[in-house]
Tab-separated table of C-alpha atoms in Angstrom:
chain	number	residue	atom	x	y	z
S	1	MET	CA	26.726	-18.267	-9.216
S	2	ARG	CA	29.377	-18.200	-6.744
S	3	LYS	CA	29.535	-18.312	-3.038
S	4	SER	CA	26.092	-19.921	-2.021
S	5	PHE	CA	24.164	-16.746	-0.185
S	6	TYR	CA	22.498	-19.151	2.292
S	7	LYS	CA	25.650	-20.881	3.668
S	8	THR	CA	27.740	-17.285	3.822
S	9	LEU	CA	25.522	-15.243	5.466
S	10	LEU	CA	24.778	-18.541	8.521
S	11	LEU	CA	28.235	-17.999	9.037
S	12	MET	CA	29.195	-14.404	8.388
S	13	GLY	CA	27.013	-14.323	11.366
S	14	LEU	CA	28.665	-16.146	13.400
S	15	VAL	CA	31.839	-14.593	12.988
S	16	LEU	CA	30.220	-10.972	12.775
S	17	LEU	CA	27.974	-11.954	15.305
S	18	ALA	CA	30.903	-10.842	18.002
S	19	ILE	CA	31.878	-8.020	16.632
S	20	SER	CA	27.962	-6.162	16.831
S	21	PHE	CA	28.689	-7.022	21.303
S	22	SER	CA	32.121	-5.796	20.371
S	23	CYS	CA	31.055	-1.500	20.142
S	24	ALA	CA	30.660	0.310	23.500
S	25	ASP	CA	27.685	-1.685	25.623
S	26	GLN	CA	28.162	2.080	27.636
S	27	GLU	CA	26.900	4.340	24.563
S	28	LYS	CA	24.986	6.708	25.007
S	29	VAL	CA	20.861	5.285	23.335
S	30	PRO	CA	19.926	9.190	22.358
S	31	VAL	CA	16.930	11.063	24.273
S	32	PHE	CA	14.271	13.093	22.732
S	33	THR	CA	12.131	15.623	23.972
S	34	GLY	CA	9.139	17.755	22.311
S	35	PRO	CA	6.113	15.619	22.677
S	36	GLU	CA	4.749	17.574	19.492
S	37	VAL	CA	6.858	15.649	17.170
S	38	GLU	CA	5.351	12.220	18.345
S	39	LEU	CA	2.184	10.286	16.788
S	40	TRP	CA	1.733	8.314	19.896
S	41	TYR	CA	-1.824	5.630	19.928
S	42	ASP	CA	-2.933	3.625	23.391
S	43	ALA	CA	-3.506	0.574	21.188
S	44	PRO	CA	-1.958	-1.782	18.231
S	45	ALA	CA	-3.240	-1.190	14.266
S	46	ALA	CA	-6.021	-2.336	13.681
S	47	ASP	CA	-5.330	-2.529	9.888
S	48	TRP	CA	-2.876	-0.612	7.328
S	49	ASN	CA	-3.458	1.906	7.485
S	50	GLU	CA	-3.625	2.182	11.382
S	51	ALA	CA	-0.120	0.926	11.348
S	52	LEU	CA	3.422	3.230	11.997
S	53	PRO	CA	5.690	3.804	8.301
S	54	ILE	CA	9.375	3.572	8.642
S	55	GLY	CA	12.412	3.978	5.173
S	56	ASN	CA	15.020	5.331	4.255
S	57	GLY	CA	14.382	5.757	0.927
S	58	ARG	CA	15.124	1.515	-0.097
S	59	LEU	CA	14.083	0.418	2.899
S	60	GLY	CA	10.552	0.643	4.615
S	61	ALA	CA	8.467	-1.776	6.734
S	62	MET	CA	4.374	-0.786	7.906
S	63	VAL	CA	4.888	-1.392	11.568
S	64	PHE	CA	1.759	-3.068	13.747
S	65	GLY	CA	2.346	-2.724	17.160
S	66	GLY	CA	0.350	-6.318	18.724
S	67	THR	CA	1.223	-7.741	21.330
S	68	SER	CA	-0.401	-11.069	20.486
S	69	GLN	CA	2.174	-11.646	16.902
S	70	GLU	CA	4.142	-8.682	15.822
S	71	ARG	CA	3.132	-8.055	11.107
S	72	ILE	CA	6.226	-6.116	9.637
S	73	GLN	CA	5.606	-5.463	6.605
S	74	LEU	CA	8.239	-4.934	4.303
S	75	ASN	CA	9.039	-3.024	1.192
S	76	GLU	CA	11.835	-2.448	-0.959
S	77	GLU	CA	11.602	-0.080	-3.609
S	78	SER	CA	12.905	-2.132	-7.028
S	79	ILE	CA	10.861	-5.473	-6.247
S	80	TRP	CA	8.606	-4.940	-10.010
S	81	THR	CA	6.731	-7.361	-11.705
S	82	ARG	CA	7.711	-8.531	-15.565
S	83	GLN	CA	8.188	-4.883	-18.394
S	84	GLY	CA	4.994	-5.773	-20.973
S	85	SER	CA	5.348	-3.344	-24.062
S	86	TYR	CA	3.644	0.298	-23.991
S	87	GLU	CA	1.592	-0.310	-27.394
S	88	ASP	CA	1.796	3.633	-29.270
S	89	ARG	CA	-1.455	4.024	-30.417
S	90	ASP	CA	-2.405	7.686	-33.330
S	91	GLY	CA	-5.054	7.994	-30.901
S	92	THR	CA	-5.109	11.481	-32.593
S	93	GLU	CA	-6.217	9.772	-36.057
S	94	ALA	CA	-10.000	8.933	-34.240
S	95	ILE	CA	-10.815	12.060	-32.963
S	96	PRO	CA	-12.539	13.887	-36.108
S	97	GLN	CA	-14.360	10.766	-36.488
S	98	VAL	CA	-15.474	10.748	-32.509
S	99	ARG	CA	-16.212	14.572	-33.344
S	100	GLN	CA	-17.888	13.394	-36.554
S	101	LEU	CA	-20.495	11.090	-34.655
S	102	LEU	CA	-20.801	13.139	-32.313
S	103	PHE	CA	-22.283	15.762	-34.695
S	104	ASP	CA	-24.237	13.089	-35.976
S	105	GLY	CA	-25.899	11.777	-33.098
S	106	ASN	CA	-24.113	8.414	-33.251
S	107	TYR	CA	-23.837	8.636	-28.749
S	108	LYS	CA	-23.362	5.139	-28.182
S	109	GLU	CA	-21.118	4.561	-31.898
S	110	ALA	CA	-18.586	7.821	-30.184
S	111	GLN	CA	-18.439	6.100	-27.027
S	112	ASP	CA	-17.198	3.138	-28.433
S	113	LEU	CA	-14.996	4.150	-30.770
S	114	ALA	CA	-13.016	6.700	-27.868
S	115	VAL	CA	-13.600	3.685	-24.916
S	116	LYS	CA	-11.184	1.979	-28.678
S	117	GLU	CA	-8.895	4.681	-29.037
S	118	LEU	CA	-8.217	7.158	-27.133
S	119	LEU	CA	-8.394	4.782	-23.622
S	120	GLN	CA	-8.100	1.190	-23.674
S	121	GLU	CA	-5.251	-0.083	-21.005
S	122	ARG	CA	-1.343	0.503	-23.583
S	123	LEU	CA	0.237	-1.748	-21.154
S	124	PRO	CA	-0.820	-5.746	-20.619
S	125	SER	CA	-2.976	-5.796	-17.340
S	126	GLY	CA	-0.708	-7.055	-14.317
S	127	THR	CA	3.014	-5.692	-16.443
S	128	ASN	CA	5.194	-3.092	-15.013
S	129	ALA	CA	3.055	-3.171	-10.752
S	130	TYR	CA	5.733	-2.953	-8.195
S	131	GLN	CA	5.000	-5.710	-5.737
S	132	THR	CA	5.362	-6.050	-1.227
S	133	LEU	CA	9.176	-7.471	0.215
S	134	GLY	CA	7.008	-9.560	2.745
S	135	ASP	CA	5.977	-9.788	6.172
S	136	LEU	CA	8.006	-10.771	8.734
S	137	MET	CA	5.846	-12.090	11.981
S	138	ILE	CA	5.998	-12.758	15.007
S	139	SER	CA	3.889	-14.678	17.099
S	140	TYR	CA	4.551	-14.312	21.203
S	141	ASP	CA	3.367	-17.362	22.909
S	142	ASP	CA	2.310	-15.038	26.475
S	143	SER	CA	-2.002	-14.124	25.573
S	144	SER	CA	-2.225	-12.793	28.393
S	145	GLU	CA	-4.024	-9.425	29.536
S	146	VAL	CA	-1.850	-6.695	28.400
S	147	THR	CA	-1.507	-2.773	30.210
S	148	ASP	CA	0.239	0.609	30.337
S	149	TYR	CA	0.018	-0.304	25.744
S	150	ARG	CA	1.845	2.760	24.117
S	151	ARG	CA	2.741	2.869	20.542
S	152	SER	CA	5.165	5.812	18.861
S	153	LEU	CA	6.866	7.609	15.924
S	154	ARG	CA	9.344	10.213	16.582
S	155	LEU	CA	9.715	12.267	13.544
S	156	ASP	CA	12.859	14.279	14.250
S	157	SER	CA	14.384	10.554	15.129
S	158	ALA	CA	12.393	8.087	12.597
S	159	LEU	CA	12.524	5.423	14.959
S	160	ILE	CA	8.634	3.745	16.219
S	161	ARG	CA	8.741	2.849	20.188
S	162	VAL	CA	5.834	-0.002	21.928
S	163	ASN	CA	6.171	-0.551	25.559
S	164	TYR	CA	3.651	-2.270	27.580
S	165	THR	CA	3.208	-4.802	30.139
S	166	LYS	CA	2.702	-8.203	30.803
S	167	SER	CA	2.282	-10.646	32.841
S	168	GLY	CA	3.970	-7.935	35.606
S	169	ASN	CA	6.495	-7.324	32.672
S	170	LYS	CA	7.821	-4.320	31.017
S	171	TYR	CA	8.181	-5.389	27.240
S	172	ARG	CA	10.214	-2.749	25.193
S	173	ARG	CA	10.677	-3.240	21.158
S	174	GLU	CA	12.798	-0.293	18.812
S	175	VAL	CA	12.116	-0.013	15.305
S	176	PHE	CA	13.901	2.197	12.602
S	177	SER	CA	15.845	1.590	9.134
S	178	SER	CA	18.850	2.790	8.690
S	179	ALA	CA	19.688	4.666	5.460
S	180	ALA	CA	23.630	4.705	6.835
S	181	ARG	CA	24.009	0.423	7.052
S	182	ASN	CA	21.459	-0.215	4.382
S	183	VAL	CA	19.450	-1.931	7.340
S	184	ILE	CA	15.882	-2.307	9.126
S	185	ILE	CA	16.989	-3.314	13.061
S	186	PHE	CA	14.120	-4.361	15.135
S	187	ARG	CA	14.975	-4.807	18.814
S	188	GLU	CA	12.504	-5.904	22.318
S	189	LYS	CA	13.530	-5.905	25.484
S	190	ALA	CA	12.536	-7.775	28.416
S	191	ALA	CA	12.714	-6.432	32.326
S	192	ASN	CA	11.998	-7.286	35.773
S	193	GLY	CA	13.129	-10.797	34.771
S	194	GLY	CA	10.012	-10.736	31.554
S	195	LYS	CA	11.140	-13.025	28.892
S	196	ILE	CA	10.446	-13.800	25.540
S	197	ASP	CA	9.051	-16.438	24.711
S	198	CYS	CA	8.011	-16.123	19.978
S	199	HIS	CA	8.702	-17.957	16.657
S	200	ILE	CA	9.277	-15.029	13.327
S	201	GLN	CA	8.014	-16.752	10.211
S	202	LEU	CA	8.948	-14.377	6.576
S	203	THR	CA	6.434	-14.908	3.839
S	204	ARG	CA	5.247	-13.370	0.887
S	205	PRO	CA	2.886	-13.684	-1.193
S	206	GLY	CA	1.786	-15.408	-3.768
S	207	GLU	CA	3.840	-18.283	-4.656
S	208	GLY	CA	7.448	-19.289	-6.097
S	209	GLU	CA	9.066	-17.699	-2.555
S	210	VAL	CA	12.780	-19.717	-1.339
S	211	VAL	CA	12.596	-19.519	2.293
S	212	MET	CA	15.249	-21.167	4.156
S	213	TYR	CA	15.236	-21.363	8.494
S	214	GLY	CA	18.660	-21.643	10.712
S	215	ASP	CA	20.928	-20.917	12.626
S	216	ASN	CA	19.729	-17.464	13.699
S	217	MET	CA	19.002	-16.801	10.415
S	218	ILE	CA	15.489	-16.368	7.626
S	219	THR	CA	16.965	-16.165	3.938
S	220	MET	CA	13.695	-15.954	1.406
S	221	LYS	CA	14.590	-15.563	-2.795
S	222	GLN	CA	12.365	-15.102	-5.268
S	223	TYR	CA	11.540	-14.300	-9.300
S	224	VAL	CA	8.690	-12.220	-9.167
S	225	ASP	CA	5.860	-13.002	-12.464
S	226	LYS	CA	7.052	-16.681	-12.526
S	227	GLY	CA	11.073	-15.407	-12.907
S	228	ASP	CA	9.793	-12.199	-15.798
S	229	GLY	CA	10.578	-9.484	-12.883
S	230	VAL	CA	12.792	-9.284	-10.323
S	231	MET	CA	14.955	-11.023	-8.439
S	232	LEU	CA	15.427	-10.169	-5.164
S	233	ALA	CA	16.736	-11.457	-1.313
S	234	CYS	CA	16.267	-10.419	1.077
S	235	GLY	CA	17.919	-11.477	5.380
S	236	VAL	CA	17.091	-11.967	8.174
S	237	LYS	CA	19.827	-12.173	11.507
S	238	LEU	CA	18.661	-13.069	14.780
S	239	ILE	CA	20.374	-12.252	17.385
S	240	ILE	CA	19.168	-12.666	21.523
S	241	ILE	CA	21.200	-12.619	25.192
S	242	GLY	CA	19.798	-15.401	26.984
S	243	GLY	CA	17.388	-17.933	25.930
S	244	HIS	CA	18.022	-20.476	24.003
S	245	VAL	CA	16.441	-20.424	19.284
S	246	HIS	CA	15.926	-22.965	17.487
S	247	SER	CA	14.430	-24.024	14.184
S	248	TRP	CA	11.482	-25.822	13.062
S	249	GLY	CA	10.992	-26.211	9.862
S	250	ASP	CA	8.883	-23.318	8.709
S	251	ARG	CA	9.665	-21.486	11.636
S	252	LEU	CA	12.464	-19.732	13.891
S	253	GLU	CA	11.659	-20.225	17.365
S	254	VAL	CA	13.040	-18.143	20.632
S	255	ASP	CA	12.292	-19.274	23.940
S	256	GLY	CA	13.319	-17.306	27.638
S	257	ALA	CA	15.095	-14.348	26.022
S	258	ARG	CA	16.113	-10.784	27.702
S	259	SER	CA	16.276	-9.598	24.460
S	260	MET	CA	15.815	-9.828	20.679
S	261	GLU	CA	17.513	-8.076	18.047
S	262	LEU	CA	15.595	-8.892	14.722
S	263	ARG	CA	18.315	-6.823	11.488
S	264	ILE	CA	16.719	-7.426	8.057
S	265	VAL	CA	18.380	-5.985	4.448
S	266	SER	CA	17.156	-6.644	0.677
S	267	SER	CA	18.462	-6.425	-3.146
S	268	THR	CA	17.331	-7.058	-6.289
S	269	ASP	CA	19.160	-7.273	-9.547
S	270	TYR	CA	16.294	-4.215	-10.256
S	271	PHE	CA	19.835	-2.196	-11.375
S	272	GLY	CA	21.457	-5.235	-12.614
S	273	GLU	CA	23.382	-7.016	-9.126
S	274	GLU	CA	23.233	-9.874	-8.054
S	275	PRO	CA	20.701	-9.535	-4.820
S	276	CYS	CA	21.764	-12.624	-2.849
S	277	ALA	CA	25.894	-11.078	-2.536
S	278	ASP	CA	24.691	-7.435	-2.066
S	279	CYS	CA	22.337	-9.494	1.039
S	280	GLU	CA	25.815	-10.337	2.486
S	281	ALA	CA	27.876	-7.672	2.012
S	282	CYS	CA	24.728	-5.375	3.750
S	283	LEU	CA	24.180	-7.576	6.560
S	284	GLY	CA	27.867	-7.759	6.978
S	285	GLN	CA	28.341	-4.105	7.548
S	286	SER	CA	24.932	-4.038	9.745
S	287	LEU	CA	26.653	-6.406	12.056
S	288	GLU	CA	29.727	-4.426	12.366
S	289	CYS	CA	28.253	-1.947	15.716
S	290	ASN	CA	25.718	-3.076	18.401
S	291	PHE	CA	22.238	-0.971	17.896
S	292	ASN	CA	23.140	1.773	20.562
S	293	ARG	CA	25.397	2.405	17.646
S	294	ALA	CA	23.265	1.913	15.180
S	295	LEU	CA	20.361	3.896	16.074
S	296	GLU	CA	22.624	6.620	17.317
S	297	GLU	CA	24.288	6.583	13.211
S	298	HIS	CA	21.153	7.000	12.675
S	299	VAL	CA	19.065	9.331	14.486
S	300	ASN	CA	22.718	11.707	13.045
S	301	GLU	CA	21.819	11.109	9.392
S	302	TYR	CA	18.555	11.676	9.556
S	303	GLN	CA	18.568	15.466	12.389
S	304	GLY	CA	21.318	16.084	8.961
S	305	TYR	CA	17.293	16.569	6.656
S	306	PHE	CA	15.208	16.640	9.314
S	307	ASN	CA	16.833	19.706	11.400
S	308	ARG	CA	16.854	21.963	8.363
S	309	VAL	CA	13.605	23.385	8.630
S	310	ASP	CA	11.350	23.971	11.751
S	311	ILE	CA	7.407	24.307	12.499
S	312	ASN	CA	5.931	25.781	15.088
S	313	LEU	CA	2.412	27.122	15.908
S	314	GLY	CA	2.538	27.380	19.324
S	315	GLY	CA	1.649	24.885	22.077
S	316	SER	CA	-1.800	22.967	21.848
S	317	GLY	CA	-2.216	21.042	25.455
S	318	THR	CA	-3.341	18.222	24.162
S	319	THR	CA	0.020	16.232	23.381
S	320	HIS	CA	-0.511	14.241	26.470
S	321	LEU	CA	-3.856	12.607	24.493
S	322	PRO	CA	-3.205	9.339	21.963
S	323	THR	CA	-2.924	11.400	18.280
S	324	ASN	CA	-6.139	9.458	17.148
S	325	GLU	CA	-8.810	11.293	19.994
S	326	ARG	CA	-6.915	14.678	19.298
S	327	LEU	CA	-8.086	13.720	15.442
S	328	ASP	CA	-11.494	13.480	16.522
S	329	LEU	CA	-11.053	15.803	18.966
S	330	VAL	CA	-10.203	19.066	15.392
S	331	LYS	CA	-13.032	17.252	12.862
S	332	LYS	CA	-16.132	17.960	16.196
S	333	GLY	CA	-14.524	21.718	15.999
S	334	LYS	CA	-11.339	21.826	18.417
S	335	ASN	CA	-8.025	24.072	17.379
S	336	ASP	CA	-5.199	21.855	17.835
S	337	PRO	CA	-2.780	23.419	15.977
S	338	GLY	CA	0.712	21.840	17.362
S	339	LEU	CA	-1.448	18.304	15.421
S	340	THR	CA	-1.424	21.338	12.228
S	341	ALA	CA	2.445	21.782	12.594
S	342	LEU	CA	2.326	17.810	13.379
């Protein structure tokens, strides 16, 4: 195999880190208005169904918004187990026999024959199954009480934001999946002199993944389904302002950062590509610009599709309430045209 995936990514990160911040810091962050296109909640997700989704058509995530531990469940569209051989039985030949057994009153025999010839699985169990890419876990050292919590997804920008106050300091997270750059970008910033202290891990259900940590980088590689499925690769680049990063075995530790950013890329060999090389290319393309420029680029590309249609059913006067509370009111009979439009 050509140049090592891991070494190349690490070197690329060092070279391109300067480039990523060379874009003008004063670039305007997109400003969004109109609460009717926003889902928002006043607590982190309790389970997967409550997490907020983002995706670019290929690479997606479910963001939980935890304050002690953030979970970002990752998906890539082409992670599949082995392709099973389809058993093409001609079940039509059994239909007359099933009918005759029914006419004769032999119902149990008719059922058994129908199940065997018409209803049994025609693919081996566990084959042709989609799998998750994995979980990016961010565990925070400060377990102090949280106030002013707000977790939101704006439908007009496909942008997740999490805001909260802890130990008197304000924190903001932003997450989006860029189709233009084929990357998920996560950023957290601390205000009022606050610091970010955490450790970051990348995991996958099951066994067989090879995960490496070092030099502000996490890489993962695996042959799915013990080598019978696709080969996947994933890279996570960590960029901080202030503070320090340490690699300790199965994690990256961040101490005292004012800002923390993660660039997440992934690929498989489903379509014949070399996934490690594809990850290198996507990460390199991502690091060509800073967060603000990448967000602006993402929003412009996304709104080219989103703005083709507008639904306005009238105001509701309930946008000050979390979305789950609005839904509860609708279940009790309240009319909420804004929620219906969402």
